[in-house]
PDB file of C-alpha atoms and ligand atoms in Angstrom:
ATOM      1  CA  MET A 732      21.176  -2.654  18.171  1.00 62.00           C
ATOM      2  CA  TYR A 733      17.525  -2.138  17.301  1.00 77.00           C
ATOM      3  CA  THR A 734      15.550  -4.938  15.744  1.00 90.00           C
ATOM      4  CA  ILE A 735      11.917  -4.775  14.691  1.00 97.00           C
ATOM      5  CA  ASP A 736       9.885  -7.320  16.490  1.00 98.00           C
ATOM      6  CA  LEU A 737       6.152  -7.584  15.574  1.00 98.00           C
ATOM      7  CA  THR A 738       5.521 -10.867  17.442  1.00 98.00           C
ATOM      8  CA  GLY A 739       1.852 -11.019  18.498  1.00 98.00           C
ATOM      9  CA  GLN A 740       0.819  -8.212  16.139  1.00 98.00           C
ATOM     10  CA  VAL A 741      -1.650  -8.566  13.285  1.00 99.00           C
ATOM     11  CA  ALA A 742      -1.266  -6.802   9.947  1.00 99.00           C
ATOM     12  CA  LEU A 743      -3.568  -6.431   6.876  1.00 99.00           C
ATOM     13  CA  VAL A 744      -1.884  -5.615   3.541  1.00 99.00           C
ATOM     14  CA  THR A 745      -4.265  -4.760   0.717  1.00 99.00           C
ATOM     15  CA  GLY A 746      -3.291  -5.957  -2.785  1.00 98.00           C
ATOM     16  CA  SER A 747      -0.632  -8.248  -1.400  1.00 98.00           C
ATOM     17  CA  SER A 748      -0.959 -11.177  -3.834  1.00 98.00           C
ATOM     18  CA  ARG A 749       1.975  -9.875  -5.912  1.00 97.00           C
ATOM     19  CA  GLY A 750       4.388  -6.985  -6.456  1.00 97.00           C
ATOM     20  CA  ILE A 751       5.210  -4.559  -3.742  1.00 98.00           C
ATOM     21  CA  GLY A 752       2.304  -5.662  -1.437  1.00 98.00           C
ATOM     22  CA  ALA A 753       3.560  -9.263  -1.506  1.00 98.00           C
ATOM     23  CA  GLU A 754       6.993  -8.132  -0.429  1.00 98.00           C
ATOM     24  CA  ILE A 755       5.505  -5.925   2.375  1.00 98.00           C
ATOM     25  CA  ALA A 756       3.429  -8.844   3.645  1.00 99.00           C
ATOM     26  CA  LYS A 757       6.445 -11.192   3.648  1.00 98.00           C
ATOM     27  CA  SER A 758       8.627  -8.705   5.591  1.00 98.00           C
ATOM     28  CA  LEU A 759       5.928  -8.035   8.170  1.00 98.00           C
ATOM     29  CA  ALA A 760       5.476 -11.778   8.614  1.00 98.00           C
ATOM     30  CA  ALA A 761       9.252 -12.310   8.897  1.00 98.00           C
ATOM     31  CA  ALA A 762       9.231  -9.777  11.723  1.00 98.00           C
ATOM     32  CA  GLY A 763       6.647 -11.870  13.564  1.00 98.00           C
ATOM     33  CA  ALA A 764       3.290 -10.387  12.583  1.00 98.00           C
ATOM     34  CA  SER A 765       0.318 -12.534  11.421  1.00 99.00           C
ATOM     35  CA  VAL A 766      -0.656 -11.133   8.052  1.00 99.00           C
ATOM     36  CA  GLY A 767      -3.974 -10.887   6.147  1.00 99.00           C
ATOM     37  CA  ILE A 768      -3.278 -11.292   2.406  1.00 98.00           C
ATOM     38  CA  ASN A 769      -5.863  -9.297   0.362  1.00 99.00           C
ATOM     39  CA  TYR A 770      -6.386  -9.259  -3.386  1.00 98.00           C
ATOM     40  CA  ARG A 771      -9.232  -8.798  -5.789  1.00 98.00           C
ATOM     41  CA  SER A 772      -9.225 -11.572  -8.297  1.00 97.00           C
ATOM     42  CA  ASN A 773      -6.035 -13.723  -8.477  1.00 96.00           C
ATOM     43  CA  ALA A 774      -6.371 -16.343  -5.769  1.00 97.00           C
ATOM     44  CA  ASP A 775      -3.497 -18.504  -7.131  1.00 98.00           C
ATOM     45  CA  ALA A 776      -1.003 -15.664  -6.764  1.00 98.00           C
ATOM     46  CA  ALA A 777      -2.217 -15.040  -3.158  1.00 98.00           C
ATOM     47  CA  ASP A 778      -1.725 -18.720  -2.386  1.00 98.00           C
ATOM     48  CA  VAL A 779       1.886 -18.580  -3.470  1.00 98.00           C
ATOM     49  CA  VAL A 780       2.537 -15.669  -1.086  1.00 98.00           C
ATOM     50  CA  ILE A 781       0.702 -17.468   1.745  1.00 98.00           C
ATOM     51  CA  ASP A 782       2.622 -20.727   1.174  1.00 98.00           C
ATOM     52  CA  GLU A 783       5.908 -18.799   1.200  1.00 98.00           C
ATOM     53  CA  ILE A 784       5.087 -17.112   4.535  1.00 98.00           C
ATOM     54  CA  ARG A 785       3.972 -20.384   6.084  1.00 98.00           C
ATOM     55  CA  ALA A 786       7.041 -22.247   4.821  1.00 98.00           C
ATOM     56  CA  ALA A 787       9.218 -19.575   6.589  1.00 98.00           C
ATOM     57  CA  GLY A 788       7.312 -20.242   9.803  1.00 98.00           C
ATOM     58  CA  GLY A 789       4.946 -17.268   9.643  1.00 98.00           C
ATOM     59  CA  GLU A 790       1.138 -16.962   9.806  1.00 98.00           C
ATOM     60  CA  ALA A 791      -0.922 -15.682   6.905  1.00 98.00           C
ATOM     61  CA  LEU A 792      -4.680 -15.577   6.158  1.00 98.00           C
ATOM     62  CA  ARG A 793      -6.390 -15.268   2.787  1.00 98.00           C
ATOM     63  CA  VAL A 794      -8.818 -12.343   2.841  1.00 98.00           C
ATOM     64  CA  PRO A 795     -10.076 -11.658  -0.728  1.00 98.00           C
ATOM     65  CA  GLY A 796     -12.193  -8.735  -1.579  1.00 98.00           C
ATOM     66  CA  ASP A 797     -12.448  -5.493  -3.578  1.00 98.00           C
ATOM     67  CA  VAL A 798     -11.196  -2.764  -1.134  1.00 98.00           C
ATOM     68  CA  SER A 799     -13.061  -0.112  -3.119  1.00 98.00           C
ATOM     69  CA  ASP A 800     -16.430  -1.750  -2.356  1.00 98.00           C
ATOM     70  CA  GLU A 801     -17.781  -0.764   1.020  1.00 98.00           C
ATOM     71  CA  ASN A 802     -19.176  -4.152   2.072  1.00 98.00           C
ATOM     72  CA  SER A 803     -16.104  -6.001   0.830  1.00 98.00           C
ATOM     73  CA  ALA A 804     -13.710  -3.597   2.531  1.00 99.00           C
ATOM     74  CA  GLU A 805     -15.554  -3.962   5.790  1.00 98.00           C
ATOM     75  CA  ALA A 806     -15.546  -7.773   5.475  1.00 98.00           C
ATOM     76  CA  VAL A 807     -11.849  -7.854   4.683  1.00 99.00           C
ATOM     77  CA  VAL A 808     -10.931  -5.799   7.756  1.00 99.00           C
ATOM     78  CA  LYS A 809     -13.401  -7.610  10.029  1.00 98.00           C
ATOM     79  CA  THR A 810     -12.334 -11.098   8.933  1.00 98.00           C
ATOM     80  CA  THR A 811      -8.660 -10.292   9.478  1.00 99.00           C
ATOM     81  CA  ALA A 812      -9.342  -8.947  12.989  1.00 98.00           C
ATOM     82  CA  ASP A 813     -11.753 -11.760  13.919  1.00 98.00           C
ATOM     83  CA  ARG A 814      -9.669 -14.627  12.620  1.00 98.00           C
ATOM     84  CA  LEU A 815      -6.260 -13.323  13.729  1.00 98.00           C
ATOM     85  CA  GLY A 816      -7.422 -11.762  16.971  1.00 98.00           C
ATOM     86  CA  ARG A 817      -6.784  -8.032  16.567  1.00 98.00           C
ATOM     87  CA  LEU A 818      -5.484  -5.455  13.984  1.00 98.00           C
ATOM     88  CA  ASP A 819      -2.435  -3.440  14.661  1.00 99.00           C
ATOM     89  CA  ILE A 820      -1.129  -2.625  11.178  1.00 99.00           C
ATOM     90  CA  LEU A 821      -2.957  -1.668   8.004  1.00 99.00           C
ATOM     91  CA  VAL A 822      -1.018  -1.135   4.800  1.00 99.00           C
ATOM     92  CA  ASN A 823      -3.157   0.328   2.013  1.00 99.00           C
ATOM     93  CA  ASN A 824      -1.244  -0.905  -1.031  1.00 98.00           C
ATOM     94  CA  ALA A 825      -3.865  -2.013  -3.601  1.00 98.00           C
ATOM     95  CA  GLY A 826      -3.620   0.204  -6.627  1.00 98.00           C
ATOM     96  CA  ILE A 827      -4.144   0.365 -10.400  1.00 98.00           C
ATOM     97  CA  ASN A 828      -3.274   2.657 -13.221  1.00 97.00           C
ATOM     98  CA  ARG A 829      -5.023   3.535 -16.523  1.00 97.00           C
ATOM     99  CA  ASP A 830      -2.590   5.814 -18.206  1.00 96.00           C
ATOM    100  CA  ARG A 831      -3.613   8.109 -21.119  1.00 97.00           C
ATOM    101  CA  LEU A 832      -2.970  11.730 -22.055  1.00 98.00           C
ATOM    102  CA  VAL A 833      -5.685  13.893 -20.506  1.00 98.00           C
ATOM    103  CA  MET A 834      -7.238  14.753 -23.802  1.00 98.00           C
ATOM    104  CA  ARG A 835      -7.904  11.017 -24.460  1.00 98.00           C
ATOM    105  CA  MET A 836      -8.671  10.039 -20.791  1.00 98.00           C
ATOM    106  CA  THR A 837     -12.281   8.947 -20.394  1.00 98.00           C
ATOM    107  CA  ALA A 838     -14.421   9.505 -17.359  1.00 98.00           C
ATOM    108  CA  GLU A 839     -14.294   5.801 -16.814  1.00 98.00           C
ATOM    109  CA  ASP A 840     -10.448   5.878 -16.711  1.00 98.00           C
ATOM    110  CA  TRP A 841     -10.672   8.609 -14.154  1.00 98.00           C
ATOM    111  CA  ASP A 842     -13.283   7.008 -12.013  1.00 98.00           C
ATOM    112  CA  GLU A 843     -11.757   3.549 -12.024  1.00 98.00           C
ATOM    113  CA  VAL A 844      -8.334   4.787 -10.787  1.00 98.00           C
ATOM    114  CA  LEU A 845      -9.772   7.184  -8.215  1.00 98.00           C
ATOM    115  CA  THR A 846     -12.135   4.513  -6.950  1.00 98.00           C
ATOM    116  CA  VAL A 847      -9.534   1.808  -6.344  1.00 98.00           C
ATOM    117  CA  ASN A 848      -6.644   3.999  -5.296  1.00 98.00           C
ATOM    118  CA  LEU A 849      -8.412   6.612  -3.199  1.00 98.00           C
ATOM    119  CA  ARG A 850     -11.741   5.136  -2.065  1.00 98.00           C
ATOM    120  CA  GLY A 851      -9.837   1.848  -1.665  1.00 99.00           C
ATOM    121  CA  THR A 852      -7.488   3.526   0.798  1.00 99.00           C
ATOM    122  CA  PHE A 853     -10.280   5.338   2.638  1.00 99.00           C
ATOM    123  CA  LEU A 854     -12.622   2.392   3.196  1.00 99.00           C
ATOM    124  CA  PRO A 855     -10.156  -0.101   4.887  1.00 99.00           C
ATOM    125  CA  THR A 856      -8.869   2.796   7.029  1.00 99.00           C
ATOM    126  CA  ARG A 857     -12.423   3.788   8.031  1.00 98.00           C
ATOM    127  CA  PHE A 858     -13.142   0.256   9.198  1.00 99.00           C
ATOM    128  CA  ALA A 859      -9.732  -0.343  10.833  1.00 99.00           C
ATOM    129  CA  ILE A 860      -9.491   2.839  12.858  1.00 99.00           C
ATOM    130  CA  PRO A 861     -12.324   1.999  15.369  1.00 98.00           C
ATOM    131  CA  LEU A 862     -10.572  -1.254  16.175  1.00 98.00           C
ATOM    132  CA  MET A 863      -7.215   0.540  16.605  1.00 98.00           C
ATOM    133  CA  VAL A 864      -8.862   3.217  18.799  1.00 98.00           C
ATOM    134  CA  ARG A 865     -10.291   0.499  21.048  1.00 98.00           C
ATOM    135  CA  GLN A 866      -6.795  -1.081  21.237  1.00 97.00           C
ATOM    136  CA  ARG A 867      -5.223   2.368  21.767  1.00 98.00           C
ATOM    137  CA  TYR A 868      -2.556   1.307  19.249  1.00 98.00           C
ATOM    138  CA  GLY A 869      -2.329   1.264  15.471  1.00 99.00           C
ATOM    139  CA  ARG A 870      -0.177   1.863  12.445  1.00 99.00           C
ATOM    140  CA  VAL A 871      -1.483   2.752   9.014  1.00 99.00           C
ATOM    141  CA  VAL A 872       0.831   3.050   6.038  1.00 99.00           C
ATOM    142  CA  ASN A 873      -0.447   4.192   2.706  1.00 99.00           C
ATOM    143  CA  ILE A 874       1.432   3.344  -0.541  1.00 99.00           C
ATOM    144  CA  SER A 875       1.329   6.550  -2.568  1.00 98.00           C
ATOM    145  CA  SER A 876       3.886   7.422  -5.334  1.00 98.00           C
ATOM    146  CA  VAL A 877       6.291  10.139  -6.348  1.00 97.00           C
ATOM    147  CA  VAL A 878       3.820  10.776  -9.158  1.00 97.00           C
ATOM    148  CA  GLY A 879       1.459  12.168  -6.466  1.00 98.00           C
ATOM    149  CA  LEU A 880       4.215  14.665  -5.526  1.00 98.00           C
ATOM    150  CA  SER A 881       5.562  15.759  -8.912  1.00 96.00           C
ATOM    151  CA  GLY A 882       2.964  14.563 -11.528  1.00 97.00           C
ATOM    152  CA  ASN A 883       3.692  12.641 -14.660  1.00 94.00           C
ATOM    153  CA  PRO A 884       2.382  13.025 -18.203  1.00 95.00           C
ATOM    154  CA  GLY A 885      -0.322  10.486 -18.985  1.00 97.00           C
ATOM    155  CA  GLN A 886      -1.135   9.894 -15.333  1.00 97.00           C
ATOM    156  CA  ALA A 887      -3.562  12.730 -14.364  1.00 98.00           C
ATOM    157  CA  ASN A 888      -5.948  10.210 -12.771  1.00 98.00           C
ATOM    158  CA  TYR A 889      -3.133   8.241 -11.051  1.00 98.00           C
ATOM    159  CA  ALA A 890      -1.402  11.438  -9.830  1.00 98.00           C
ATOM    160  CA  ALA A 891      -4.664  12.845  -8.448  1.00 98.00           C
ATOM    161  CA  SER A 892      -5.302   9.585  -6.546  1.00 98.00           C
ATOM    162  CA  LYS A 893      -1.752   9.420  -5.157  1.00 98.00           C
ATOM    163  CA  ALA A 894      -1.740  13.159  -4.097  1.00 98.00           C
ATOM    164  CA  GLY A 895      -5.189  12.459  -2.571  1.00 99.00           C
ATOM    165  CA  GLN A 896      -3.744   9.677  -0.461  1.00 99.00           C
ATOM    166  CA  ILE A 897      -1.128  12.082   0.903  1.00 99.00           C
ATOM    167  CA  GLY A 898      -3.833  14.648   1.937  1.00 98.00           C
ATOM    168  CA  MET A 899      -5.942  11.864   3.520  1.00 98.00           C
ATOM    169  CA  THR A 900      -2.823  10.581   5.338  1.00 99.00           C
ATOM    170  CA  LYS A 901      -2.310  14.068   6.974  1.00 99.00           C
ATOM    171  CA  ALA A 902      -5.946  14.561   7.876  1.00 99.00           C
ATOM    172  CA  ILE A 903      -6.443  11.147   9.489  1.00 99.00           C
ATOM    173  CA  ALA A 904      -2.999  11.390  11.231  1.00 99.00           C
ATOM    174  CA  ARG A 905      -4.287  14.529  13.000  1.00 98.00           C
ATOM    175  CA  GLU A 906      -7.613  12.847  13.968  1.00 98.00           C
ATOM    176  CA  VAL A 907      -6.007   9.824  15.714  1.00 98.00           C
ATOM    177  CA  ALA A 908      -2.663  10.949  16.907  1.00 98.00           C
ATOM    178  CA  SER A 909      -3.789  11.185  20.525  1.00 98.00           C
ATOM    179  CA  ARG A 910      -4.888   7.528  20.397  1.00 98.00           C
ATOM    180  CA  ASN A 911      -1.399   6.206  19.814  1.00 98.00           C
ATOM    181  CA  ILE A 912      -2.195   5.589  16.128  1.00 99.00           C
ATOM    182  CA  THR A 913       0.129   6.823  13.403  1.00 99.00           C
ATOM    183  CA  VAL A 914      -0.767   7.294   9.789  1.00 99.00           C
ATOM    184  CA  ASN A 915       1.995   7.748   7.207  1.00 99.00           C
ATOM    185  CA  ALA A 916       2.565   7.372   3.458  1.00 99.00           C
ATOM    186  CA  VAL A 917       5.476   6.208   1.435  1.00 99.00           C
ATOM    187  CA  ALA A 918       6.009   7.523  -2.096  1.00 98.00           C
ATOM    188  CA  PRO A 919       8.018   4.995  -4.202  1.00 98.00           C
ATOM    189  CA  GLY A 920       9.658   5.985  -7.422  1.00 96.00           C
ATOM    190  CA  PHE A 921      10.124   3.452 -10.162  1.00 94.00           C
ATOM    191  CA  ILE A 922      10.057   0.064  -8.513  1.00 96.00           C
ATOM    192  CA  GLU A 923      10.645  -3.199 -10.515  1.00 93.00           C
ATOM    193  CA  VAL A 924       8.301  -5.970  -9.454  1.00 90.00           C
ATOM    194  CA  GLY A 925       9.349  -8.627 -11.879  1.00 73.00           C
ATOM    195  CA  ALA A 926       8.212 -10.011 -15.228  1.00 55.00           C
ATOM    196  CA  ALA A 927       4.684 -10.403 -13.903  1.00 48.00           C
ATOM    197  CA  GLY A 928       3.996  -6.737 -14.608  1.00 50.00           C
ATOM    198  CA  GLY A 929       3.485  -4.089 -12.058  1.00 56.00           C
ATOM    199  CA  MET A 930       3.811  -0.438 -12.847  1.00 58.00           C
ATOM    200  CA  THR A 931       7.292  -0.644 -14.548  1.00 67.00           C
ATOM    201  CA  GLY A 932       6.384  -3.748 -16.620  1.00 67.00           C
ATOM    202  CA  GLU A 933       4.755  -1.476 -19.177  1.00 72.00           C
ATOM    203  CA  LEU A 934       7.959   0.464 -20.035  1.00 79.00           C
ATOM    204  CA  ASN A 935       9.870  -0.297 -23.261  1.00 86.00           C
ATOM    205  CA  GLU A 936      13.666  -0.321 -23.437  1.00 89.00           C
ATOM    206  CA  GLU A 937      13.925   3.316 -24.545  1.00 91.00           C
ATOM    207  CA  GLN A 938      11.556   4.435 -21.714  1.00 86.00           C
ATOM    208  CA  ARG A 939      13.527   2.399 -19.207  1.00 89.00           C
ATOM    209  CA  SER A 940      16.834   4.068 -19.969  1.00 92.00           C
ATOM    210  CA  GLN A 941      15.143   7.506 -20.090  1.00 89.00           C
ATOM    211  CA  VAL A 942      13.733   6.895 -16.593  1.00 88.00           C
ATOM    212  CA  LEU A 943      17.065   5.559 -15.261  1.00 94.00           C
ATOM    213  CA  SER A 944      18.880   8.716 -16.406  1.00 95.00           C
ATOM    214  CA  ARG A 945      16.680  10.604 -13.911  1.00 94.00           C
ATOM    215  CA  VAL A 946      17.562   8.301 -10.962  1.00 96.00           C
ATOM    216  CA  PRO A 947      20.758   9.440  -9.101  1.00 97.00           C
ATOM    217  CA  ALA A 948      21.055   5.937  -7.607  1.00 97.00           C
ATOM    218  CA  GLY A 949      21.385   4.596 -11.134  1.00 95.00           C
ATOM    219  CA  ARG A 950      18.976   1.704 -10.699  1.00 96.00           C
ATOM    220  CA  PHE A 951      15.276   0.916 -10.357  1.00 95.00           C
ATOM    221  CA  GLY A 952      14.039   0.286  -6.887  1.00 97.00           C
ATOM    222  CA  ALA A 953      13.181  -3.205  -5.711  1.00 97.00           C
ATOM    223  CA  ALA A 954       9.981  -4.151  -3.827  1.00 98.00           C
ATOM    224  CA  GLY A 955      12.287  -4.799  -0.824  1.00 98.00           C
ATOM    225  CA  ASP A 956      13.309  -1.122  -0.765  1.00 98.00           C
ATOM    226  CA  VAL A 957       9.682  -0.211  -0.177  1.00 98.00           C
ATOM    227  CA  ALA A 958       9.029  -3.075   2.252  1.00 98.00           C
ATOM    228  CA  SER A 959      11.859  -2.175   4.595  1.00 98.00           C
ATOM    229  CA  ALA A 960      10.598   1.441   4.871  1.00 98.00           C
ATOM    230  CA  VAL A 961       7.019   0.193   5.497  1.00 98.00           C
ATOM    231  CA  LEU A 962       8.287  -2.234   8.086  1.00 98.00           C
ATOM    232  CA  TYR A 963       9.839   0.627   9.968  1.00 98.00           C
ATOM    233  CA  LEU A 964       6.804   2.891   9.802  1.00 98.00           C
ATOM    234  CA  ALA A 965       4.590  -0.048  10.858  1.00 99.00           C
ATOM    235  CA  SER A 966       6.736  -0.673  13.941  1.00 98.00           C
ATOM    236  CA  PRO A 967       6.378   0.559  17.502  1.00 98.00           C
ATOM    237  CA  GLU A 968       9.763   2.272  17.079  1.00 97.00           C
ATOM    238  CA  ALA A 969       8.212   4.773  14.634  1.00 98.00           C
ATOM    239  CA  GLY A 970       5.622   5.910  17.178  1.00 98.00           C
ATOM    240  CA  TYR A 971       6.488   9.680  17.045  1.00 98.00           C
ATOM    241  CA  ILE A 972       6.329   9.907  13.209  1.00 98.00           C
ATOM    242  CA  THR A 973       2.829  10.646  11.827  1.00 99.00           C
ATOM    243  CA  GLY A 974       1.283  12.429   8.852  1.00 99.00           C
ATOM    244  CA  GLN A 975       4.504  12.122   6.918  1.00 99.00           C
ATOM    245  CA  THR A 976       5.326  10.954   3.362  1.00 98.00           C
ATOM    246  CA  LEU A 977       8.607   9.159   2.945  1.00 98.00           C
ATOM    247  CA  THR A 978       9.956   9.226  -0.615  1.00 98.00           C
ATOM    248  CA  ILE A 979      11.713   6.021  -1.793  1.00 98.00           C
ATOM    249  CA  ASP A 980      13.058   6.905  -5.195  1.00 98.00           C
ATOM    250  CA  GLY A 981      16.847   6.599  -5.332  1.00 98.00           C
ATOM    251  CA  GLY A 982      17.149  10.411  -5.111  1.00 97.00           C
ATOM    252  CA  MET A 983      14.969  11.159  -8.181  1.00 95.00           C
ATOM    253  CA  THR A 984      12.976  13.956  -6.447  1.00 94.00           C
ATOM    254  CA  ALA A 985      15.847  15.121  -4.168  1.00 94.00           C
TER     255      ALA A 985
HETATM  256  P1  NAP B1848       0.691  -4.763  -8.888  1.00 60.37           P
HETATM  257  O1  NAP B1848       1.852  -5.670  -9.131  1.00 60.37           O
HETATM  258  O2  NAP B1848      -0.102  -4.363 -10.110  1.00 60.37           O
HETATM  259  O3  NAP B1848      -0.289  -5.393  -7.786  1.00 60.37           O
HETATM  260  C1  NAP B1848      -1.514  -4.814  -7.448  1.00 60.37           C
HETATM  261  C2  NAP B1848      -2.126  -5.592  -6.364  1.00 60.37           C
HETATM  262  O4  NAP B1848      -3.345  -4.892  -5.948  1.00 60.37           O
HETATM  263  C3  NAP B1848      -2.563  -7.007  -6.694  1.00 60.37           C
HETATM  264  O5  NAP B1848      -2.406  -7.820  -5.595  1.00 60.37           O
HETATM  265  C4  NAP B1848      -4.044  -6.838  -7.059  1.00 60.37           C
HETATM  266  O6  NAP B1848      -4.818  -8.007  -6.875  1.00 60.37           O
HETATM  267  C5  NAP B1848      -4.441  -5.854  -6.034  1.00 60.37           C
HETATM  268  N1  NAP B1848      -5.678  -5.072  -6.303  1.00 60.37           N
HETATM  269  C6  NAP B1848      -5.890  -4.240  -7.388  1.00 60.37           C
HETATM  270  N2  NAP B1848      -7.131  -3.693  -7.289  1.00 60.37           N
HETATM  271  C7  NAP B1848      -7.656  -4.142  -6.097  1.00 60.37           C
HETATM  272  C8  NAP B1848      -8.905  -3.984  -5.387  1.00 60.37           C
HETATM  273  N3  NAP B1848      -9.827  -3.138  -5.902  1.00 60.37           N
HETATM  274  N4  NAP B1848      -9.059  -4.563  -4.173  1.00 60.37           N
HETATM  275  C9  NAP B1848      -8.105  -5.407  -3.682  1.00 60.37           C
HETATM  276  N5  NAP B1848      -6.910  -5.609  -4.296  1.00 60.37           N
HETATM  277  C10 NAP B1848      -6.713  -4.999  -5.450  1.00 60.37           C
HETATM  278  O7  NAP B1848       1.073  -3.347  -8.264  1.00 60.37           O
HETATM  279  P2  NAP B1848       2.525  -2.829  -7.698  1.00 60.37           P
HETATM  280  O8  NAP B1848       3.339  -2.307  -8.909  1.00 60.37           O
HETATM  281  O9  NAP B1848       3.108  -3.786  -6.764  1.00 60.37           O
HETATM  282  O10 NAP B1848       2.025  -1.550  -6.928  1.00 60.37           O
HETATM  283  C11 NAP B1848       1.501  -1.630  -5.577  1.00 60.37           C
HETATM  284  C12 NAP B1848       1.248  -0.185  -5.061  1.00 60.37           C
HETATM  285  O11 NAP B1848       2.458   0.570  -5.107  1.00 60.37           O
HETATM  286  C13 NAP B1848       0.217   0.558  -5.830  1.00 60.37           C
HETATM  287  O12 NAP B1848      -0.572   1.366  -4.925  1.00 60.37           O
HETATM  288  C14 NAP B1848       1.046   1.473  -6.713  1.00 60.37           C
HETATM  289  O13 NAP B1848       0.297   2.629  -7.102  1.00 60.37           O
HETATM  290  C15 NAP B1848       2.167   1.743  -5.805  1.00 60.37           C
HETATM  291  N6  NAP B1848       3.411   2.183  -6.540  1.00 60.37           N
HETATM  292  C16 NAP B1848       4.010   1.310  -7.397  1.00 60.37           C
HETATM  293  C17 NAP B1848       5.192   1.706  -8.056  1.00 60.37           C
HETATM  294  C18 NAP B1848       5.964   0.787  -9.062  1.00 60.37           C
HETATM  295  O14 NAP B1848       6.824   1.356  -9.740  1.00 60.37           O
HETATM  296  N7  NAP B1848       5.652  -0.496  -9.139  1.00 60.37           N
HETATM  297  C19 NAP B1848       5.683   2.987  -7.890  1.00 60.37           C
HETATM  298  C20 NAP B1848       5.007   3.829  -6.937  1.00 60.37           C
HETATM  299  C21 NAP B1848       3.894   3.404  -6.330  1.00 60.37           C
HETATM  300  P3  NAP B1848      -5.429  -8.837  -8.187  1.00 60.37           P
HETATM  301  O15 NAP B1848      -4.310  -9.126  -9.055  1.00 60.37           O
HETATM  302  O16 NAP B1848      -6.114  -9.996  -7.598  1.00 60.37           O
HETATM  303  O17 NAP B1848      -6.374  -7.883  -8.827  1.00 60.37           O
END
């Protein structure tokens, strides 16, 4: 039987104070990795995740900072590597949405989403790759979305950012494949991340049943459905998979 063992490895998960990112951080920690918990503003939420990881016997470090800001992104990556000793795994999960039909979408709505989701994926990667090249080992996993593959009304900015992540994934994968570094993406469908919000928190009852009618599995995804796929792509076992996008959507785009 294969088990994923990340003992001695160090991971950084952006936007891991709640939602999907928190679940990814917990699963990497449960597999033995020391994990940098990044977020932009909500320190209390990050502390809950850190306490949970430590209570389960894992190691977690608080690394606040806006990943779309160059200096902060560099500091987040550097602090994680300096304090935890190395950097093996980067999960670019931080993301936002500002949904509006395109004829009402402002340039600010556009810029804000592209800046966090796309620039906020590029910058941590840009600062992590040199460390991974030096180690001759690395795993980068970008959290995209099915919306980046098939589009969605009201999400032109979000779809562009998520499709952009997929192109970036392929380009960087080709750059670093010979250094034993893989770069992949996952494209979750509708994932429920609890009452605290997340991207399904904004759906009303009618929208929820409309969405569910398009999901062959007949249920929303859970954060754990995404975390287990990320755990695999972040592991040494996935070493011959790179530049790929794995869809996690209960069959919606099959
Ligand atoms: P969420 O619950 O809204 O959490 C977002 C996280 O990102 C928070 O920890 C937030 O921290 C952090 N964050 C936002 N902007 C940041 C920045 N500039 N720098 C650093 N951290 C930042 O989101 P989610 O629903 O779990 O989604 C996580 C990822 O999965 C996103 O990339 C999203 O596009 C993708 N996704 C989600 C779904 C879904 O159905 N939920 C489906 C497909 C893809 P603060 O609270 O401190 O700002």
